[in-house]
PDB file of C-alpha atoms and ligand atoms in Angstrom:
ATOM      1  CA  UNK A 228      47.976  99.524  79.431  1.00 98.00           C
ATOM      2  CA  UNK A 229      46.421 103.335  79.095  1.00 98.00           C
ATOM      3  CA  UNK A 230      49.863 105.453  78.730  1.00 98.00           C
ATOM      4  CA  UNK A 231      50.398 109.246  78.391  1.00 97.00           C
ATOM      5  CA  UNK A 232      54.635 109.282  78.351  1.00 97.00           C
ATOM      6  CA  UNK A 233      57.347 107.851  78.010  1.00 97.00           C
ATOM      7  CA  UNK A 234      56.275 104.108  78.631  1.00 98.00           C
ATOM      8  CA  UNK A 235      59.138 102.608  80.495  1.00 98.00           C
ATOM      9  CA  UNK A 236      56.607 101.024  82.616  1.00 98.00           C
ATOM     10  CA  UNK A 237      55.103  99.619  79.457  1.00 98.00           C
ATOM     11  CA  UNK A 238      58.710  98.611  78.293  1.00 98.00           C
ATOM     12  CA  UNK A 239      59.088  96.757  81.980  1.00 98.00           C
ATOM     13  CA  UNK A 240      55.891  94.605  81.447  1.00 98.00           C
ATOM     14  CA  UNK A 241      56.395  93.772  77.600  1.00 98.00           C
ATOM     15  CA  UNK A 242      59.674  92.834  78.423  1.00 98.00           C
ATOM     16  CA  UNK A 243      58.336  90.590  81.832  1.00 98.00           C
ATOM     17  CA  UNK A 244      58.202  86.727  81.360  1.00 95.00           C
ATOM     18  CA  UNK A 245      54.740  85.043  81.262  1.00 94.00           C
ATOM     19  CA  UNK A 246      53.089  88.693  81.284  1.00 97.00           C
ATOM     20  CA  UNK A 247      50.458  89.670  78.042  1.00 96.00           C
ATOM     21  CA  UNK A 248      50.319  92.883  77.095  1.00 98.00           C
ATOM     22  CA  UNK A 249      46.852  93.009  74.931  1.00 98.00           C
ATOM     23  CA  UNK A 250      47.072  96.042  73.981  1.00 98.00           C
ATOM     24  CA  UNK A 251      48.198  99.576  74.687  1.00 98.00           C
ATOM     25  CA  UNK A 252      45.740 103.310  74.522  1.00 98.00           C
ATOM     26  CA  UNK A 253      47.808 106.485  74.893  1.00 98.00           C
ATOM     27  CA  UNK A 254      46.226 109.818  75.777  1.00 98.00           C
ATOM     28  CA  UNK A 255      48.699 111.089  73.532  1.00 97.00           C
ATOM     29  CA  UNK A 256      49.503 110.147  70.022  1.00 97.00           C
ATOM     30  CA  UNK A 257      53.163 111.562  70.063  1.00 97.00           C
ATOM     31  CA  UNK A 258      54.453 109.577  73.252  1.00 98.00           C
ATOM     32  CA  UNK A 259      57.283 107.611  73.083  1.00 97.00           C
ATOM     33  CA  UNK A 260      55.584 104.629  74.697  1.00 98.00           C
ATOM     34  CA  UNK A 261      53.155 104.387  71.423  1.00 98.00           C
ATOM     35  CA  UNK A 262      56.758 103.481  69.362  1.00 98.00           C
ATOM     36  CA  UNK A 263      57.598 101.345  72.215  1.00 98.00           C
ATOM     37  CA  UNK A 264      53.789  99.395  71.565  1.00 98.00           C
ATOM     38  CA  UNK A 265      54.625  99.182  68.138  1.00 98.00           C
ATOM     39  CA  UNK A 266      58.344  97.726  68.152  1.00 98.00           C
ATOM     40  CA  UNK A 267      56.838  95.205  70.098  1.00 98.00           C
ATOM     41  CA  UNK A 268      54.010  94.329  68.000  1.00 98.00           C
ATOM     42  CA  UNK A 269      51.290  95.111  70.527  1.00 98.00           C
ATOM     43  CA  UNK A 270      48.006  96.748  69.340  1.00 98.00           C
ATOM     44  CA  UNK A 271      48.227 100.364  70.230  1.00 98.00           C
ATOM     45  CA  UNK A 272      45.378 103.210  69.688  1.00 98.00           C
ATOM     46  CA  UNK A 273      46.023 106.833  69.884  1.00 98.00           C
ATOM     47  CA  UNK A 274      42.791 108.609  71.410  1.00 98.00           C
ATOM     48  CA  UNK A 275      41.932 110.690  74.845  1.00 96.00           C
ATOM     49  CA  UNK A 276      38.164 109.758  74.302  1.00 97.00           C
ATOM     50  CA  UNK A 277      36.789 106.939  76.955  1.00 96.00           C
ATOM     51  CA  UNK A 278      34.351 105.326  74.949  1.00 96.00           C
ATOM     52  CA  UNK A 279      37.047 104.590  72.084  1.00 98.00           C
ATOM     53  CA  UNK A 280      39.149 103.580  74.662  1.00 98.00           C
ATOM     54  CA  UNK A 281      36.739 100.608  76.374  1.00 97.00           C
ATOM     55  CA  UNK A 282      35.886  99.522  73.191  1.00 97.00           C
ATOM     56  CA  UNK A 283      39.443  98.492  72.270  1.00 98.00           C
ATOM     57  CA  UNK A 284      40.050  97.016  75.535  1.00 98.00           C
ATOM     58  CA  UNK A 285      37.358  95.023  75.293  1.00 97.00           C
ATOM     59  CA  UNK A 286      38.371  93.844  71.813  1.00 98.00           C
ATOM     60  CA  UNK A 287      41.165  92.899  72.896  1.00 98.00           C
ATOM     61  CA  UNK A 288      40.259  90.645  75.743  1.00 97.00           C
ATOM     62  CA  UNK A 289      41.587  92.276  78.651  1.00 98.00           C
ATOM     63  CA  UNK A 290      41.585  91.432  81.538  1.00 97.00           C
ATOM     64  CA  UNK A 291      43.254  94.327  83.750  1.00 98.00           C
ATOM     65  CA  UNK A 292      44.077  97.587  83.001  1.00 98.00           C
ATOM     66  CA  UNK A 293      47.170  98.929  84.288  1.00 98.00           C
ATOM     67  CA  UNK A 294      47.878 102.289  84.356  1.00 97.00           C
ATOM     68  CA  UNK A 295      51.329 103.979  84.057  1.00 96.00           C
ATOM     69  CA  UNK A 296      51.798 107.504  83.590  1.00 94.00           C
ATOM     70  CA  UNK A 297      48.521 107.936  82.046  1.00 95.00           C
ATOM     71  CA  UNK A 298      47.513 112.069  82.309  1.00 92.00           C
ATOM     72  CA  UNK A 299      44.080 111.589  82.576  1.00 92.00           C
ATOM     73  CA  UNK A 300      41.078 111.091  85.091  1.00 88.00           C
ATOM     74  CA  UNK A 301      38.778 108.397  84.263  1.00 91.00           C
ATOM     75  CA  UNK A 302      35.364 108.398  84.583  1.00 91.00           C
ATOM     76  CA  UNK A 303      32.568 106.867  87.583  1.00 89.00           C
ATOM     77  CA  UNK A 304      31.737 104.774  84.904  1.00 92.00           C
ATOM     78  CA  UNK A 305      35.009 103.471  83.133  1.00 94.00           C
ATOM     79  CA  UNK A 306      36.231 102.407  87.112  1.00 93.00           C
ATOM     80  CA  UNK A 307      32.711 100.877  87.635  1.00 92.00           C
ATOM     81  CA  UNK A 308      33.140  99.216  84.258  1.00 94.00           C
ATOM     82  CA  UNK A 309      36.583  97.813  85.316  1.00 95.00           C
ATOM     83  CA  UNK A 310      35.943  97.709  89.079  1.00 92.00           C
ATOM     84  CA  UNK A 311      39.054  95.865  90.723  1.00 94.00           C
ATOM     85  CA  UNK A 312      40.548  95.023  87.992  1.00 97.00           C
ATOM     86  CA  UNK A 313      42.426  98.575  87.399  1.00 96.00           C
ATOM     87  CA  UNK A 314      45.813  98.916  88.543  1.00 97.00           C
ATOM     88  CA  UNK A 315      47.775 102.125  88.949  1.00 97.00           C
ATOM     89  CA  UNK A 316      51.780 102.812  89.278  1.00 97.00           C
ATOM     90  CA  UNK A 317      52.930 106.053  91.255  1.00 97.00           C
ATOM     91  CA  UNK A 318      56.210 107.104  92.420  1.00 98.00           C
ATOM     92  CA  UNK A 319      55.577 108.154  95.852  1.00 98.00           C
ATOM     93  CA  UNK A 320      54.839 106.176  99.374  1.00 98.00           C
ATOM     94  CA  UNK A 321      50.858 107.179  99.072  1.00 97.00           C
ATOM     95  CA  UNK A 322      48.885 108.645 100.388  1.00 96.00           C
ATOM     96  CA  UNK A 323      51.960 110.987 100.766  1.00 97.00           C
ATOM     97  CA  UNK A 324      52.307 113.305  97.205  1.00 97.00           C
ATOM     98  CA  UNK A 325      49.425 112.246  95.142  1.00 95.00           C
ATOM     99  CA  UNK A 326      49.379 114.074  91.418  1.00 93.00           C
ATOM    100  CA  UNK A 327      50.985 114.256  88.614  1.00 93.00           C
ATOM    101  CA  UNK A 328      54.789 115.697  90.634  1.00 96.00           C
ATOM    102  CA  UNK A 329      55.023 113.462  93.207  1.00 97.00           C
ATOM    103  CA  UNK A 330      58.858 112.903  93.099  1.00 98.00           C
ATOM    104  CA  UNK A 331      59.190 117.422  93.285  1.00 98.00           C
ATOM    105  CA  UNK A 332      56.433 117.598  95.770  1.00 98.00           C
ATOM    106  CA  UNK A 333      58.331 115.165  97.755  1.00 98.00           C
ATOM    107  CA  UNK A 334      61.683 116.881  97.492  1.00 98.00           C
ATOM    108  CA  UNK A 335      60.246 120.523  97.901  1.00 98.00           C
ATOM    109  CA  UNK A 336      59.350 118.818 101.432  1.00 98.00           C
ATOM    110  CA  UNK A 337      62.403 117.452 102.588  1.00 98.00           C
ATOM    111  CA  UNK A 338      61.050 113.877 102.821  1.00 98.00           C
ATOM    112  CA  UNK A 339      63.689 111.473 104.031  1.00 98.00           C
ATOM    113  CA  UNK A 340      62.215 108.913 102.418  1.00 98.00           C
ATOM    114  CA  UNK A 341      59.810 108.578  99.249  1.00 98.00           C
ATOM    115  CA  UNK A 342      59.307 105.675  97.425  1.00 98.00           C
ATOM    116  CA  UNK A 343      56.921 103.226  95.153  1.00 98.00           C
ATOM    117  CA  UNK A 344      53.189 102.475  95.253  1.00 98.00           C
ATOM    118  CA  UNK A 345      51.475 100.341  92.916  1.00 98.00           C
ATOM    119  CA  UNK A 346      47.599 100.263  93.948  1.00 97.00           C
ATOM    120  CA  UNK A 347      44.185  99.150  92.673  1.00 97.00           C
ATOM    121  CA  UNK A 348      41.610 102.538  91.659  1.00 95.00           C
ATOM    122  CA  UNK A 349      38.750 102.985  93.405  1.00 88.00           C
ATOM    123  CA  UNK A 350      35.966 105.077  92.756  1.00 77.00           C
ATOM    124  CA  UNK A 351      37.527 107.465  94.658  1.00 73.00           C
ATOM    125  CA  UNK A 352      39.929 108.311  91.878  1.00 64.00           C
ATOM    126  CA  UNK A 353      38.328 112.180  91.040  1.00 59.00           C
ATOM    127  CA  UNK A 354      41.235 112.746  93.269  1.00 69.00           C
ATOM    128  CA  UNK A 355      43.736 111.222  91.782  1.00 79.00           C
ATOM    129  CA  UNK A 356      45.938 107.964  92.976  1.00 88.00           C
ATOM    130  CA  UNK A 357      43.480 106.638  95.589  1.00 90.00           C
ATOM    131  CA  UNK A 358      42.621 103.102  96.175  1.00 94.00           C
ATOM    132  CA  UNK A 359      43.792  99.685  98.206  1.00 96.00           C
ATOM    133  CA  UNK A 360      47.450  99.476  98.188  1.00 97.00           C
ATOM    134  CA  UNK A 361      48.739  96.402  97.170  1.00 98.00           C
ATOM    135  CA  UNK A 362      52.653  96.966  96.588  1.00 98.00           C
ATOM    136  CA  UNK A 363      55.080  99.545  98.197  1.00 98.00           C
ATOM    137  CA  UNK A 364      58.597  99.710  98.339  1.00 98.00           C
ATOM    138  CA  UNK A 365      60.448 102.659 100.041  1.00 98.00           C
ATOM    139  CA  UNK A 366      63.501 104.564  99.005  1.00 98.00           C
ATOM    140  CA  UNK A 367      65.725 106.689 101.180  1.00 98.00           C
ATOM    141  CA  UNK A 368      66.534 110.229  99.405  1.00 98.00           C
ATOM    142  CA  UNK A 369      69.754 111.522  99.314  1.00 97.00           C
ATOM    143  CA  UNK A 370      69.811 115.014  98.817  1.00 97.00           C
ATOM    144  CA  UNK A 371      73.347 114.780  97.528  1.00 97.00           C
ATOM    145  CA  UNK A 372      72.012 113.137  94.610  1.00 95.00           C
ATOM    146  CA  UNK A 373      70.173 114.916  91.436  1.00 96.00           C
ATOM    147  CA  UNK A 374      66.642 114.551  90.994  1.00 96.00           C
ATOM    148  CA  UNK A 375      67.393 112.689  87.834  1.00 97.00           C
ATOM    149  CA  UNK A 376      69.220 110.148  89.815  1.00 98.00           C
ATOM    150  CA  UNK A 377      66.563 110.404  92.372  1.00 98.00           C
ATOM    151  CA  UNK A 378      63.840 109.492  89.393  1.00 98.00           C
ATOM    152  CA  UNK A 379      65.643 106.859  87.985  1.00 98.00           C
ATOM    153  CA  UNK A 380      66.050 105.062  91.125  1.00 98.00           C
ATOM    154  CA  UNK A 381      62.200 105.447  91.827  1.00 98.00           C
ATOM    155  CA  UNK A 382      61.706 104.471  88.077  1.00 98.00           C
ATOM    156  CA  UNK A 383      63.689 101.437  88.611  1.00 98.00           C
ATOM    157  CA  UNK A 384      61.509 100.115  91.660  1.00 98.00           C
ATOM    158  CA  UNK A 385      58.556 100.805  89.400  1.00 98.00           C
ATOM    159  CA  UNK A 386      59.990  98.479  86.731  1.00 98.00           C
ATOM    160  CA  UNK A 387      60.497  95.669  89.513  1.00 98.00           C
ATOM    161  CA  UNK A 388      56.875  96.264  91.273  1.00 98.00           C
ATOM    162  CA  UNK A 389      54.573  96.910  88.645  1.00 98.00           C
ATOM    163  CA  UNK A 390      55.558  93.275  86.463  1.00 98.00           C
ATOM    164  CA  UNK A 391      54.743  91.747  90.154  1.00 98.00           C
ATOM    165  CA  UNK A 392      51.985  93.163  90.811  1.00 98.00           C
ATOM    166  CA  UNK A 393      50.318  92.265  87.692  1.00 98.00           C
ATOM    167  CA  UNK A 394      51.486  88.414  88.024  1.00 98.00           C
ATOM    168  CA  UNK A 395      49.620  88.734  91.728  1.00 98.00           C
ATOM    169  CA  UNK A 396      46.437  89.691  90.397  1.00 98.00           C
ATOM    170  CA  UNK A 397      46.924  86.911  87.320  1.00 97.00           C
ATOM    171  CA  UNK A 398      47.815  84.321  90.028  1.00 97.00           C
ATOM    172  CA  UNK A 399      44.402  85.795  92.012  1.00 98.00           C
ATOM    173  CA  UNK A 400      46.018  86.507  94.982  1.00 98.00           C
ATOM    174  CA  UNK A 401      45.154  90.327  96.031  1.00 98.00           C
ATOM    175  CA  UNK A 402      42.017  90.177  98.173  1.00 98.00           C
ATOM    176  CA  UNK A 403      40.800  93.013  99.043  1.00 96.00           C
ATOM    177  CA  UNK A 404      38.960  93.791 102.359  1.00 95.00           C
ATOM    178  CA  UNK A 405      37.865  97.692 102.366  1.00 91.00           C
ATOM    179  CA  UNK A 406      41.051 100.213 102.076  1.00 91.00           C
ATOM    180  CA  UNK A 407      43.122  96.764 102.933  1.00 96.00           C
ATOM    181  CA  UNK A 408      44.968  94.515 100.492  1.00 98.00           C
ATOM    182  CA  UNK A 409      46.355  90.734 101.576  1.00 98.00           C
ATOM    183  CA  UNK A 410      48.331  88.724  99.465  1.00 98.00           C
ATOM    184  CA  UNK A 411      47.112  85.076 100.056  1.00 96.00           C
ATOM    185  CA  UNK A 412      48.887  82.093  98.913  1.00 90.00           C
TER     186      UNK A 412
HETATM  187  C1  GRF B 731      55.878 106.803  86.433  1.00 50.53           C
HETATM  188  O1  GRF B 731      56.765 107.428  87.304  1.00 50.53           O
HETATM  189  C2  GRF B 731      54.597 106.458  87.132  1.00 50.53           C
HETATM  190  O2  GRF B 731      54.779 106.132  88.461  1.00 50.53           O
HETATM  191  C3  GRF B 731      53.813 107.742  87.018  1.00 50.53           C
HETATM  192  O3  GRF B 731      54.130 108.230  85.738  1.00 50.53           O
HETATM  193  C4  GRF B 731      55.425 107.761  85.353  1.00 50.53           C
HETATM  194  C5  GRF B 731      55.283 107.080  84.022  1.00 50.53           C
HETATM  195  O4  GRF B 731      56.523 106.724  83.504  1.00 50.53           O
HETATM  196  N1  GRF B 731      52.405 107.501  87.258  1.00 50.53           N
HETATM  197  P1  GRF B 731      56.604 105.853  82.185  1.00 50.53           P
HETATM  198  O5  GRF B 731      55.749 106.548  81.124  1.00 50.53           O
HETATM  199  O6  GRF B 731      56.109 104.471  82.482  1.00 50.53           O
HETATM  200  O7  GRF B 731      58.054 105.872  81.813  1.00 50.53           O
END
């Protein structure tokens, strides 16, 4: 998992049955999800550079690289390195509110209803959060509610979608067919 935060995401898939976490690279080397790595035991490098970064994974064995919260644009070649087999997390019904503030940008608009996207990243990704869509799970905003509630609602649905998500592409069932993704099986 590439990190940049907090690492609840992280937390959700170490904690998932049947699920591997290899290892963990955060952008960052004072995140809370690097303390998270360690508690759990899992192999966890502090470093922003790429090259650093696909040499651990590939130490490690991976086998899909799931990104969640992780600050950073990756390069042409680091997607074509890890083509399909890069997953991202973001808490918004894209292509509505790419970025990095999808849940303000989403408020600040007045949307009625926001949600969950977990995706695959294509080599579109110079703008961020593009690729085939294969989870998404919507969320009706109340505006009676704070925005913390409002996060940790969205955050909860990420906890939920990214873990199954991961066990799709393990089982081998997300084909993709151009911007489309089915689930077989
Ligand atoms: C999540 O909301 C994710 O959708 C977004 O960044 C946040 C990361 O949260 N891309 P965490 O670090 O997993 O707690």
């Amino acid at each position: 998992m590439l990190i940049s935060g907090q690492g609840s995401n992280l937390q959700a898939l170490i904690d998932a049955e049947g699920i591997d976490v290899a290892c963990v690279v955060s952008s960052r080397a004072e995140a809370p999800g690097v303390e998270r790595a360690q508690r759990a035991g899992v192999p966890v490098l502090a470093t922003a550079d790429e090259p650093e970064t696909n040499a651990f994974l590939e130490q490690h064995g991976v086998e899909l690289v799931v990104l969640a919260g992780y600050m950073r644009i990756l390069s042409d070649g680091f997607v074509r390195r890890w083509s399909g087999r890069i997953l991202n997390v973001h808490p918004s019904l894209l292509p509505a509110f790419p970025g990095a503030h999808a849940i303000d940008d989403a408020v600040a608009h007045g949307v009625k209803q926001t949600g969950v996207t977990v995706h695959l990243v294509d080599a579109d990704h110079v703008r961020a959060d593009t690729g085939p869509i294969v989870l998404q799970e919507a969320l009706a905003v109340s505006y009676d509610q704070s925005r913390a509630e409002l996060a940790e609602r969205l955050h909860e649905i990420e906890h939920r979608l990214l873990p199954e998500a991961v066990r799709l592409f393990a089982a081998g069932r997300i084909e993709v067919d151009g911007r489309r993704v089915r689930i077989s099986g």
